[in-house]
mmCIF file of C-alpha atoms and ligand atoms in Angstrom:
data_model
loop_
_atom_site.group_PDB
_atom_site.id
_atom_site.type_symbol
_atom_site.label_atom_id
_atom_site.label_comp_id
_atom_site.label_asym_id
_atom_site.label_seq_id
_atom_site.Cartn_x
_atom_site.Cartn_y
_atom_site.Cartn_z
ATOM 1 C CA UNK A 1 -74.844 -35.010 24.831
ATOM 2 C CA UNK A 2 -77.893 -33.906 25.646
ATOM 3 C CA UNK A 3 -80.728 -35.568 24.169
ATOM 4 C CA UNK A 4 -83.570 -34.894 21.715
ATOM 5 C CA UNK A 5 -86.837 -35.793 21.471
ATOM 6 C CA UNK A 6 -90.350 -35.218 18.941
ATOM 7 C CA UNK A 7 -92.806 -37.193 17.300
ATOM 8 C CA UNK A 8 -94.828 -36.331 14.498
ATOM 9 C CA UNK A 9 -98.913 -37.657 13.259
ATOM 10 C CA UNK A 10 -99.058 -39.888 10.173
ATOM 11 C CA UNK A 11 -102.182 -38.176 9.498
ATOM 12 C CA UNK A 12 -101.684 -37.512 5.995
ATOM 13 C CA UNK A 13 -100.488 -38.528 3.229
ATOM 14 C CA UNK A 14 -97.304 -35.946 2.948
ATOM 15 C CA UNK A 15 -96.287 -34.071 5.574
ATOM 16 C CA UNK A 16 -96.748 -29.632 4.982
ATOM 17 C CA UNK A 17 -94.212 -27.018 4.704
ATOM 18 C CA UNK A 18 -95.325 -26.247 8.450
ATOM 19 C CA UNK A 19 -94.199 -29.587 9.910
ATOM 20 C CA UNK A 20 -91.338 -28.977 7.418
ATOM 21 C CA UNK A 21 -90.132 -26.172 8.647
ATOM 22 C CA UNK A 22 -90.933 -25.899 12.085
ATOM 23 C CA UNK A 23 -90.235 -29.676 13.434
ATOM 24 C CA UNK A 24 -88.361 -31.945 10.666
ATOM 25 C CA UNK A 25 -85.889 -29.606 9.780
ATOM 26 C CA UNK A 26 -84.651 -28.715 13.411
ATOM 27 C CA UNK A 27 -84.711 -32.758 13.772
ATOM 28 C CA UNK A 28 -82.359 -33.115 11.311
ATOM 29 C CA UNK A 29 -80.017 -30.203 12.518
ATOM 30 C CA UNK A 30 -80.120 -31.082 15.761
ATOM 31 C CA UNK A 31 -79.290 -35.227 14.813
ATOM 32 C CA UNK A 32 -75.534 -33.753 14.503
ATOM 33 C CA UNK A 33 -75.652 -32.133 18.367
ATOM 34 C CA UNK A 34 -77.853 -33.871 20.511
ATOM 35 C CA UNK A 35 -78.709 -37.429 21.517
ATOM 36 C CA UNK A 36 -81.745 -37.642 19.233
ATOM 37 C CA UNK A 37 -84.801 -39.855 19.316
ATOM 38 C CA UNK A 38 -87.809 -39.116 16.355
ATOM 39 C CA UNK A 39 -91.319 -41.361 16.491
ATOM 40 C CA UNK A 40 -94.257 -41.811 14.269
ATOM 41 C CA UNK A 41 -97.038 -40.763 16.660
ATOM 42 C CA UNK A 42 -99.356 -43.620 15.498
ATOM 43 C CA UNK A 43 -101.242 -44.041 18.813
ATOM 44 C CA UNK A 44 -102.334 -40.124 18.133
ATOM 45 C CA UNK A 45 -103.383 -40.224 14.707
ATOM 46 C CA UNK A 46 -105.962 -42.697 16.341
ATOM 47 C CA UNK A 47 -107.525 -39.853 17.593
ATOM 48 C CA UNK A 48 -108.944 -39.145 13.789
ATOM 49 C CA UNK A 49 -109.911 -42.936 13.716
ATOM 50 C CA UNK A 50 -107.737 -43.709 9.724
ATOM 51 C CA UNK A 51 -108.690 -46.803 8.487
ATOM 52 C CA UNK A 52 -105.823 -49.186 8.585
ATOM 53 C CA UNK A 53 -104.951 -49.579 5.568
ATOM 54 C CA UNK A 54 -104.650 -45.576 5.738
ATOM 55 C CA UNK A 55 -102.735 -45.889 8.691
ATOM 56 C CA UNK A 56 -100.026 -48.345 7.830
ATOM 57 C CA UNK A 57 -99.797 -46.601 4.810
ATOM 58 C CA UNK A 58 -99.351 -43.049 6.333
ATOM 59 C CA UNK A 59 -96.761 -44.496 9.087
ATOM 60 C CA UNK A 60 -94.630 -45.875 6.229
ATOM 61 C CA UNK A 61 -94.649 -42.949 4.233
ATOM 62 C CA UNK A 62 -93.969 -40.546 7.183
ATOM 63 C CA UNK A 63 -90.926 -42.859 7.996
ATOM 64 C CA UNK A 64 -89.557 -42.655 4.730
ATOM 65 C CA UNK A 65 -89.870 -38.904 4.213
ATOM 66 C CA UNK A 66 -88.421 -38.263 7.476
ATOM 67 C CA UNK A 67 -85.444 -40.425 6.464
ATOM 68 C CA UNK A 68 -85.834 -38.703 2.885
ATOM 69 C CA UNK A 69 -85.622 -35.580 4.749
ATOM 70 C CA UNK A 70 -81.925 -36.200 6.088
ATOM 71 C CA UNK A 71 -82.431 -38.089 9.408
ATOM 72 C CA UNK A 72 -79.479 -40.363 9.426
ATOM 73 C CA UNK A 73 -80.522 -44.491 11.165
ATOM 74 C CA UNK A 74 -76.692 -44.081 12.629
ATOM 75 C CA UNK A 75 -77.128 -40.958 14.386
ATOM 76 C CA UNK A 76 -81.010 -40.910 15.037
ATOM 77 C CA UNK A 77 -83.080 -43.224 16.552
ATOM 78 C CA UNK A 78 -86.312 -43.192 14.653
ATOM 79 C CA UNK A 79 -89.090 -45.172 15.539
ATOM 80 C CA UNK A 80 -93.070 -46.368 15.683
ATOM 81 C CA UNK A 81 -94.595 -45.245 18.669
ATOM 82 C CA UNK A 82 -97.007 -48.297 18.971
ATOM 83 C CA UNK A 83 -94.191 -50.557 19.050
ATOM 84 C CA UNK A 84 -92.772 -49.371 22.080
ATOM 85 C CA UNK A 85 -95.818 -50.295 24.390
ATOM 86 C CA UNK A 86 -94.730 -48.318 27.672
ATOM 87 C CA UNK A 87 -96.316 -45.451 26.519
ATOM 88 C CA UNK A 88 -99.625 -46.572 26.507
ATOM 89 C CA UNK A 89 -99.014 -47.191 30.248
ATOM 90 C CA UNK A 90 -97.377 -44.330 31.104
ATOM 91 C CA UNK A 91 -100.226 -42.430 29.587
ATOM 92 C CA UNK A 92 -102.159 -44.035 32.016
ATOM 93 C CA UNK A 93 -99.797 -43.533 35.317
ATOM 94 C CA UNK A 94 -99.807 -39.665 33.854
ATOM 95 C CA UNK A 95 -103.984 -40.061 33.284
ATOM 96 C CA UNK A 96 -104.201 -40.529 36.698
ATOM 97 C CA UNK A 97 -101.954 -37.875 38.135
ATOM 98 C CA UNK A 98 -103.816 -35.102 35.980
ATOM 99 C CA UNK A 99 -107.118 -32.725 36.852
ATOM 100 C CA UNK A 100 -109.658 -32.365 34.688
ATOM 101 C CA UNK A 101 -109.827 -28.245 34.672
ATOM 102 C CA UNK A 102 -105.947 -29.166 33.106
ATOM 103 C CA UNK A 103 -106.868 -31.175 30.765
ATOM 104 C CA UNK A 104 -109.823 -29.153 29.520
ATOM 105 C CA UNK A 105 -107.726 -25.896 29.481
ATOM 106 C CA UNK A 106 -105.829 -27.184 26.619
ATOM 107 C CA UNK A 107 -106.739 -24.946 23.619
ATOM 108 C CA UNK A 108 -106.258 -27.410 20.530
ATOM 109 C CA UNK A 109 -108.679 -29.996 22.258
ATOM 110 C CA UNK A 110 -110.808 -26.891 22.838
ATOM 111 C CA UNK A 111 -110.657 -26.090 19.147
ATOM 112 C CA UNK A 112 -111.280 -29.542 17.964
ATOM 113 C CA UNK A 113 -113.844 -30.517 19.581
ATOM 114 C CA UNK A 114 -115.098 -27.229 18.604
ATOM 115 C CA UNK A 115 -115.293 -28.845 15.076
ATOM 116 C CA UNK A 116 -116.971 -32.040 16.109
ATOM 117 C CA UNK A 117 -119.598 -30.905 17.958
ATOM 118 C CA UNK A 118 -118.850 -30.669 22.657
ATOM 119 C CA UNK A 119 -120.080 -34.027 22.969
ATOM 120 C CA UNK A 120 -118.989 -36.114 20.027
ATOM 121 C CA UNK A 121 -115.525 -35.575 20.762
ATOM 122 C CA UNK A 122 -113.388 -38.695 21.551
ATOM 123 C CA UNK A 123 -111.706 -39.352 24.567
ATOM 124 C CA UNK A 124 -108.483 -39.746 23.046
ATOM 125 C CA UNK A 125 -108.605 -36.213 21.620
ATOM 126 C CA UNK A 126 -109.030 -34.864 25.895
ATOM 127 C CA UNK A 127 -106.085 -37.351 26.744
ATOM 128 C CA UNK A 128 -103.679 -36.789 23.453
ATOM 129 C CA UNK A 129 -101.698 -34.112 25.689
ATOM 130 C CA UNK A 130 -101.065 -36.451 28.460
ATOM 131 C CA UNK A 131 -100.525 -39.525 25.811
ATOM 132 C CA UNK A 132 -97.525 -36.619 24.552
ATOM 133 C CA UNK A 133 -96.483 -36.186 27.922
ATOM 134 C CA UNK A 134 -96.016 -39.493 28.532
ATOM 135 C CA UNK A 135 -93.956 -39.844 24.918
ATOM 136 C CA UNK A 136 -91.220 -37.226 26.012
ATOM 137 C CA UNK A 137 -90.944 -38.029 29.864
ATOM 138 C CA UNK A 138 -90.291 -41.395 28.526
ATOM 139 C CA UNK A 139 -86.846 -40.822 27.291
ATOM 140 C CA UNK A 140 -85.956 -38.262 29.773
ATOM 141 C CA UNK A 141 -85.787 -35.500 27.074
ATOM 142 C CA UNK A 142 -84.193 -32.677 27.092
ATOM 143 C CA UNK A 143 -84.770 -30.748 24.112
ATOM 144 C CA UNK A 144 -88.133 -30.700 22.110
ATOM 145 C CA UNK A 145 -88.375 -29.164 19.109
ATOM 146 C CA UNK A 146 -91.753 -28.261 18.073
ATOM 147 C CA UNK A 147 -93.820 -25.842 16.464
ATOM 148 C CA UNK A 148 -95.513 -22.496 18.469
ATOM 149 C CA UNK A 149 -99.229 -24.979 18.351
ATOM 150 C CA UNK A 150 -97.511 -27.397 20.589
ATOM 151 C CA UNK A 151 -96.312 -25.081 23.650
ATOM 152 C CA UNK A 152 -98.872 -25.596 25.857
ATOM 153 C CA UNK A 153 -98.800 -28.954 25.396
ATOM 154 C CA UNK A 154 -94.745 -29.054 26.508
ATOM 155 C CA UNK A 155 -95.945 -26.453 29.585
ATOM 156 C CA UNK A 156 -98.556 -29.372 30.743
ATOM 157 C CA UNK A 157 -95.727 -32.141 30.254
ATOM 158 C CA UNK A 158 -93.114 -29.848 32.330
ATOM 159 C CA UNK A 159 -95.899 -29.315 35.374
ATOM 160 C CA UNK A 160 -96.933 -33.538 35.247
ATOM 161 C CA UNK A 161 -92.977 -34.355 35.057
ATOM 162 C CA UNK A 162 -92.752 -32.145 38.512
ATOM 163 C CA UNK A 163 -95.412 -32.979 40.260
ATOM 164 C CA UNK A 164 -94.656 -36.581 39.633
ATOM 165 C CA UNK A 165 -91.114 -36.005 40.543
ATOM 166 C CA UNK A 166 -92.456 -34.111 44.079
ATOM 167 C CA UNK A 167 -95.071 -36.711 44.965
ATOM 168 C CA UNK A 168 -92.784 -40.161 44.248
ATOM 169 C CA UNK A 169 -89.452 -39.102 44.181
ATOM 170 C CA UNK A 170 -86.992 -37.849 41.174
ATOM 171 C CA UNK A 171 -88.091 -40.140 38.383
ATOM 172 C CA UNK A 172 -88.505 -37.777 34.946
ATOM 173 C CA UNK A 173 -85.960 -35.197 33.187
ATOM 174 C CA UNK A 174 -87.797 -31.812 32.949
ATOM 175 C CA UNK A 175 -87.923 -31.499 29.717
ATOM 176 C CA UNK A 176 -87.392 -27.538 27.635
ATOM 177 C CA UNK A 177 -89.229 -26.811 24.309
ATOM 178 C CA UNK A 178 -87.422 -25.655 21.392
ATOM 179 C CA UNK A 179 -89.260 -23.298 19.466
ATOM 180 C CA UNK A 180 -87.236 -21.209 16.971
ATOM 181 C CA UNK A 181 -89.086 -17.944 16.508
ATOM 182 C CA UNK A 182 -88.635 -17.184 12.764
ATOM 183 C CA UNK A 183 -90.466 -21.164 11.746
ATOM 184 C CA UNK A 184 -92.656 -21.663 14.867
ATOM 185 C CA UNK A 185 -96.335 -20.824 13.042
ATOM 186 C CA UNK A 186 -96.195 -20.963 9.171
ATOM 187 C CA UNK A 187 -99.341 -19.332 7.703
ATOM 188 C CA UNK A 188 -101.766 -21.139 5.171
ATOM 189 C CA UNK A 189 -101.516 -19.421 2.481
ATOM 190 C CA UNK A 190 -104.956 -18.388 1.438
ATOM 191 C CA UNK A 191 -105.368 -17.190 5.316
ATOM 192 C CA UNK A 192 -101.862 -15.915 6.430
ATOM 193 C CA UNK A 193 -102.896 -15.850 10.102
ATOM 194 C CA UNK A 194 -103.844 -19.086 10.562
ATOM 195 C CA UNK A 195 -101.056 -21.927 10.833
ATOM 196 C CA UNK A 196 -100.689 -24.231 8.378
ATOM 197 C CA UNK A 197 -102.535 -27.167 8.547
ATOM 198 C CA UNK A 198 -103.771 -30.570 7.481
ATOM 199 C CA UNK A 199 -107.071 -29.958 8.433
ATOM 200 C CA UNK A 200 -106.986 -25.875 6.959
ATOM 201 C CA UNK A 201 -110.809 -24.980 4.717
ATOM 202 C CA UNK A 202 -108.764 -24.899 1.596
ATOM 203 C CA UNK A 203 -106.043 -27.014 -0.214
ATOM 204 C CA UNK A 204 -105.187 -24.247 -1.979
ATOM 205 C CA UNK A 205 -103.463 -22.850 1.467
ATOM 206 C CA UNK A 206 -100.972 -26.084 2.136
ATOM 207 C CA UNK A 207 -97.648 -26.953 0.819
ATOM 208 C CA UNK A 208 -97.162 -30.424 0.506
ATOM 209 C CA UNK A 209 -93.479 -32.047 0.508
ATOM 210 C CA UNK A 210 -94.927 -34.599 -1.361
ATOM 211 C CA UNK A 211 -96.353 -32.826 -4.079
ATOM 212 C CA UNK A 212 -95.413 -32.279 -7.814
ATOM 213 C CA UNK A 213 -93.834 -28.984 -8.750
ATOM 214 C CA UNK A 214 -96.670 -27.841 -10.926
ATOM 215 C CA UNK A 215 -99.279 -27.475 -8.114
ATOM 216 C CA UNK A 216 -96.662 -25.984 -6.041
ATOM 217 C CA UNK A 217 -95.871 -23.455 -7.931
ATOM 218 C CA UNK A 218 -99.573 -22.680 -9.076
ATOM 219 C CA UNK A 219 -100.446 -21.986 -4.848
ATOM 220 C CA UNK A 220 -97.694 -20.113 -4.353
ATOM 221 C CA UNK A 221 -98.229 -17.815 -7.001
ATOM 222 C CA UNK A 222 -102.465 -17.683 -6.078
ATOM 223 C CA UNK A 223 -101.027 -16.917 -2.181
ATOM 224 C CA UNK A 224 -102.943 -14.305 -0.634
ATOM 225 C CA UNK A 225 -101.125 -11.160 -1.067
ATOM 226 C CA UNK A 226 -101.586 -7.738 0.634
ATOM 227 C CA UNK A 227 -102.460 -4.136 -0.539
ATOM 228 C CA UNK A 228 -99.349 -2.047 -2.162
ATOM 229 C CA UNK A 229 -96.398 -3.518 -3.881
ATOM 230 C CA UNK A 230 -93.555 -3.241 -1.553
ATOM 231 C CA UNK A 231 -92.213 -6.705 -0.447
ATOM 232 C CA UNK A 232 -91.614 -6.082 3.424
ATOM 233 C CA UNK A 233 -92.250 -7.712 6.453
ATOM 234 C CA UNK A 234 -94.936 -6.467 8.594
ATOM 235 C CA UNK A 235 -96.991 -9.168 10.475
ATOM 236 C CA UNK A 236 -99.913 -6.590 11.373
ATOM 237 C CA UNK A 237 -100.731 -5.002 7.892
ATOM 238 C CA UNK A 238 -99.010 -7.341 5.223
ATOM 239 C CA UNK A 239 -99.009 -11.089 7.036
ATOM 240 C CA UNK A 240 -99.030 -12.369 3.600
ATOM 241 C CA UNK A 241 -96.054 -11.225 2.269
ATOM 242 C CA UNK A 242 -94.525 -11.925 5.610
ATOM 243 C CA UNK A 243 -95.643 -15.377 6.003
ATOM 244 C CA UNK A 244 -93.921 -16.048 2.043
ATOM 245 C CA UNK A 245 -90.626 -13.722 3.275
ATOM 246 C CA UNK A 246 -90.343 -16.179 6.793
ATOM 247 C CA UNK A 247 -90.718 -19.368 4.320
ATOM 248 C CA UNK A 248 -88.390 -17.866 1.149
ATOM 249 C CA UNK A 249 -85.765 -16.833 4.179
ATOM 250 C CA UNK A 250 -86.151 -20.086 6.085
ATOM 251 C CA UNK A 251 -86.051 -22.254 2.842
ATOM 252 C CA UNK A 252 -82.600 -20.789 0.917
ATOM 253 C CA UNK A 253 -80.990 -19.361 4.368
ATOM 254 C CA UNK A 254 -81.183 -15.803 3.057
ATOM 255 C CA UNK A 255 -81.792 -13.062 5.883
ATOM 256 C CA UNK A 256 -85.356 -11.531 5.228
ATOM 257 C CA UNK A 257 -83.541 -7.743 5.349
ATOM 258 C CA UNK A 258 -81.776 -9.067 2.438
ATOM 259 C CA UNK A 259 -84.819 -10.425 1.051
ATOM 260 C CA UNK A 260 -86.382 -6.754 1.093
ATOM 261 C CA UNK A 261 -83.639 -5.307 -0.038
ATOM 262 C CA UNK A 262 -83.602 -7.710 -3.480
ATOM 263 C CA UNK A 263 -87.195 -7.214 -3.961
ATOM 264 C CA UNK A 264 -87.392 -3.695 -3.734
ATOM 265 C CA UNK A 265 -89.394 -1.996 -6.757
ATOM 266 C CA UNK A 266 -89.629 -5.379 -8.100
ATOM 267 C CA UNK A 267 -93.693 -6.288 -7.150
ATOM 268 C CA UNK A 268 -95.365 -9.513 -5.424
ATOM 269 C CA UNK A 269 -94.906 -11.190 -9.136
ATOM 270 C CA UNK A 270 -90.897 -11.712 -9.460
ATOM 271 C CA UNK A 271 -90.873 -12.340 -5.698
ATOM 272 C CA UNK A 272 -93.348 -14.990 -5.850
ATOM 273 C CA UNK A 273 -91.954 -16.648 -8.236
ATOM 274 C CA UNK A 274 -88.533 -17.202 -6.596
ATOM 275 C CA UNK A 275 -90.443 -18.332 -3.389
ATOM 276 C CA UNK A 276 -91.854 -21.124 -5.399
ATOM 277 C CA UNK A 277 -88.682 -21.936 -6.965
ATOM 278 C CA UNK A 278 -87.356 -21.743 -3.144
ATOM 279 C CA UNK A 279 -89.796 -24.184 -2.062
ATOM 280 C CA UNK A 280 -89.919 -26.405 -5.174
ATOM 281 C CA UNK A 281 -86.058 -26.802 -4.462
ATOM 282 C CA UNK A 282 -86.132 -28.041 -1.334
ATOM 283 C CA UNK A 283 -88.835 -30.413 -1.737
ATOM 284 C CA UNK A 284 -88.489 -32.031 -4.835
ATOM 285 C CA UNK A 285 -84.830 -33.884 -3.765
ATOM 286 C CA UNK A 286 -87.345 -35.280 -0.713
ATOM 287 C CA UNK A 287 -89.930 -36.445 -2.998
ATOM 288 C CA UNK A 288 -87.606 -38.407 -5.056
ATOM 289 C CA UNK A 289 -86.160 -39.777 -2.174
ATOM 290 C CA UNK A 290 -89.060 -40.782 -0.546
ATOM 291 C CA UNK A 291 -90.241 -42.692 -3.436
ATOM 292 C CA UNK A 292 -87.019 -44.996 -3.740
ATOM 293 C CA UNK A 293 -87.449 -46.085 0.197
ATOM 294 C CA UNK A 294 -90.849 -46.553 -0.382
ATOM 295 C CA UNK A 295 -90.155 -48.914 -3.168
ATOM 296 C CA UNK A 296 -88.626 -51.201 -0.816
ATOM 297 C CA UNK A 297 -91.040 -51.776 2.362
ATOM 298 C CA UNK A 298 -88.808 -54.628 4.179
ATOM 299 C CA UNK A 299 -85.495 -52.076 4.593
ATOM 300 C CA UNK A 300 -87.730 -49.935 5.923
ATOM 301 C CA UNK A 301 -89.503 -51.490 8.550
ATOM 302 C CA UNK A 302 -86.029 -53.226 8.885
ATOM 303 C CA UNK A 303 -84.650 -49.638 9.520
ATOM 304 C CA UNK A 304 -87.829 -49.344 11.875
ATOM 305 C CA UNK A 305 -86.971 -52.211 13.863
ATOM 306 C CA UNK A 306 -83.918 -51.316 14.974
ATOM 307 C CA UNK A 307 -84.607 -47.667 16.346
ATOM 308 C CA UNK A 308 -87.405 -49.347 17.981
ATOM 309 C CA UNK A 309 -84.790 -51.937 19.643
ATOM 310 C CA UNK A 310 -83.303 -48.749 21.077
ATOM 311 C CA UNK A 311 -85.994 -47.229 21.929
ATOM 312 C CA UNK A 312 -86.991 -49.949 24.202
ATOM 313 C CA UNK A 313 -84.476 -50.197 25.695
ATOM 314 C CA UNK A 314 -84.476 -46.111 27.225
ATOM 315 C CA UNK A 315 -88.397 -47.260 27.774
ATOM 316 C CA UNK A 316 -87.665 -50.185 29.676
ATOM 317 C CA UNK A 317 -84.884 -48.534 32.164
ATOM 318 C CA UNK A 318 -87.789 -45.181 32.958
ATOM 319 C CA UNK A 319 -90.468 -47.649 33.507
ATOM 320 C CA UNK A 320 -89.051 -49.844 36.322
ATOM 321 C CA UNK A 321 -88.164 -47.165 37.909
ATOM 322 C CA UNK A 322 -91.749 -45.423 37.372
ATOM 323 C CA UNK A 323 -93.461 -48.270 38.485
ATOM 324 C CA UNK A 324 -91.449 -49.111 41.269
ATOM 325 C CA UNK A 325 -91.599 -45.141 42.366
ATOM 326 C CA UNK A 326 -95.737 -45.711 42.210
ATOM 327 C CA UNK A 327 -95.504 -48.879 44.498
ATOM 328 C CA UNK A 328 -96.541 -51.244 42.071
ATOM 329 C CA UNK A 329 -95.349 -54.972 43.070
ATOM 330 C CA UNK A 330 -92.200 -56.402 40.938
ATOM 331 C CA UNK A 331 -93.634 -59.145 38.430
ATOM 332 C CA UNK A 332 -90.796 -60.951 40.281
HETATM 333 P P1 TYM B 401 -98.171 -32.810 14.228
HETATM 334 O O1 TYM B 401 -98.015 -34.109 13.516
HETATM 335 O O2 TYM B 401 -99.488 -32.137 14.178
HETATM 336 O O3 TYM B 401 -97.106 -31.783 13.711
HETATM 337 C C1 TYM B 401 -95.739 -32.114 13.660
HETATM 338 C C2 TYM B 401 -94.876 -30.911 13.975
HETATM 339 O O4 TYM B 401 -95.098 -29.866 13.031
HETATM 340 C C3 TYM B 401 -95.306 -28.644 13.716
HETATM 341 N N1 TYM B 401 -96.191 -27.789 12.901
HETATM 342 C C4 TYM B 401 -95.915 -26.528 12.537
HETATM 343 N N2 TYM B 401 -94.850 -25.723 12.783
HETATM 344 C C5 TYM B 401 -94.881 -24.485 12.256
HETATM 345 N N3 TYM B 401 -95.902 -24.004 11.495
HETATM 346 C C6 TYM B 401 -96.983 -24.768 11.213
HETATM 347 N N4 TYM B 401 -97.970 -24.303 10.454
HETATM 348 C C7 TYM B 401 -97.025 -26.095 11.754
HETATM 349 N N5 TYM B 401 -97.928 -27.105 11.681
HETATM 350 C C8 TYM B 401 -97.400 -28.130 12.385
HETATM 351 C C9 TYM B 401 -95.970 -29.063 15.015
HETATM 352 O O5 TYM B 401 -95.850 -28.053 15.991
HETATM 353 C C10 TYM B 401 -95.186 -30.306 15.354
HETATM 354 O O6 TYM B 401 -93.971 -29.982 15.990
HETATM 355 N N6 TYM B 401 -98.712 -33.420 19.124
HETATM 356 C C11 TYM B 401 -97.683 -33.465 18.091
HETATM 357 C C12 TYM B 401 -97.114 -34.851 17.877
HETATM 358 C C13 TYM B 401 -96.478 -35.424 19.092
HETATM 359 C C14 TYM B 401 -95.287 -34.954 19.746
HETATM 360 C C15 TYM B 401 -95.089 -35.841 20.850
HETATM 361 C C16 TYM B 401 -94.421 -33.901 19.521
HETATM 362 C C17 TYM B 401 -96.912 -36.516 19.787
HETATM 363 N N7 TYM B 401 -96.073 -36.751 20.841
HETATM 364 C C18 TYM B 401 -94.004 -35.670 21.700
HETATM 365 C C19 TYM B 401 -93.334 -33.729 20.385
HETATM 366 C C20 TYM B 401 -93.138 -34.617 21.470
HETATM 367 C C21 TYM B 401 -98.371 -32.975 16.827
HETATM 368 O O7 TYM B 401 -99.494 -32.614 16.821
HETATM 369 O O8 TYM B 401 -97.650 -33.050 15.716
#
């Protein structure tokens, strides 16, 4: 089998309909195919410096969603990234083989540190990349599934994973992203172009999983429409009603020609109200879900345990051989 790998940030407090649909969901499918490994990227969502109690929070509640969300403990290794503490040094061994113009070409450190200011920026937001590298080179992935925002990260892990393997001998799996077109960028909904996004201006523009039906239903209904009536797809002049046809279509498996084709004459109003019902579906099973394994903190971090045990165990089979390749001495 081959195998699967991708981490997501505890960095709030429910994951979005973005991480939904263009990571978790393709985790879960591809559980049944693929040799599958899913982490908690704690070490990342350092980056934003949470508080701890924030953090341990956020890690438990990602873990329990992602279970809630239909990864299986049998058939997917799911696990906390801190606890497996090779990748801090392989972040380092990558550090070290990486130039700076590479490093500073990546666009989402470019556009956040854009929002703190050049030269307020932490470190760890120039390094994440390689820190990400480092994660999927780890267990000689195969497959990553991620959304479109994470592409250039997997190009800068692919060039690191051969340059290592040409200057120390074969040592990493070259890994391929998986990036199905229809999910890859899900728009916010008050600004259809942009993705998605924790950090978006407004609220008003995010889909939580977590969240009650109610305020669902109220955003999706506010969504940022476009001019005319006619519910069609057409990214350039109507990216609103495109971004709700993608999520309607991706959410109840309904081909978006169909989708036009059961809208027609109808108006934005009876359309947006089955997309919320669409969405509302989906999440509130999760929610409810979520809730009961939070309710009991020890199975989880029991459950937590264990795909960390396996975890370690790829981790500590790449590492001798990394270190060994880099002519470090044997601990003997
Ligand atoms: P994070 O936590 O920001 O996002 C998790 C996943 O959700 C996808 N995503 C979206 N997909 C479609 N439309 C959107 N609007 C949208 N917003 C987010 C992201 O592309 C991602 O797949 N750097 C990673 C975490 C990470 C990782 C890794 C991933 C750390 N190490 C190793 C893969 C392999 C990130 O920022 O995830």
């Amino acid at each position: 089998r081959p195998r699967v790998l991708s981490g997501i940030q505890p960095t709030a407090e429910s994951f979005h309909l973005g991480n939904y649909l263009g990571a978790v969901r393709q985790w879960v499918d591809m559980q049944e195919t693929h040799d599958a490994f899913y982490f908690i990227a704690d070490l990342h969502a350092l980056t934003v410096n949470p508080s701890p109690s924030e953090l341990r929070r956020r890690t438990r509640v990602s873990a329990a969603q992602l279970f809630a969300a239909g990864l299986d403990p049998e058939r997917s290794t799911l696990f906390v990234q801190s606890h497996i503490r090779e990748h801090s040094e392989l972040a380092w061994i990558l550090i070290c083989n990486t130039g700076m113009g590479e490093a500073a070409r990546m666009t989402q450190f470019k556009d956040k540190a854009a929002k703190f200011g050049e030269s307020s920026a932490g470190v760890g937001l120039f390094t994440y990349p390689i820190l990400q590298a480092a994660d999927i080179l780890m267990y000689q992935a195969d497959q990553v599934p991620v959304g479109a925002d994470q592409k250039q990260h997997l190009e800068l892990t692919r060039d690191l994973a051969q340059r290592f393997n040409s200057r120390y001998g074969q040592t990493f799996t070259v890994p391929n992203p998986y990036i199905p077109k229809e999910v890859e960028k899900i728009g916010d909904l008050q600004d259809p172009l942009a993705k998605m996004s924790k950090s978006s201006s407004s609220p008003q523009g995010l889909l939580e999983v977590l969240e009650q039906p109610g305020p669902l239903r109220k955003k999706v209904m506010r969504a940022v429409t476009d001019t005319g009536s006619e519910v069609v797809a057409d990214p350039e002049n109507k990216p609103g009603v495109t971004n709700l046809l993608r999520i309607q279509s991706a959410v109840t498996g309904v081909p978006v020609p169909e989708l036009e084709a059961r809208y027609a004459g109808l108006g934005y109003g009876a359309f947006k109200k089955d997309v919320a019902e669409a969405v509302v579906d989906a999440f509130a099973p999760i929610r409810e879900r979520t809730e009961k394994l939070l309710a009991d903190e020890t199975e989880l971090d029991r459950l937590l345990a264990v795909g960390g045990q396996r975890a370690a165990a790829i981790a500590r089979q790449t590492m001798e051989a990394v270190r060994d390749h880099i002519g470090f001495l044997p601990k003997s």
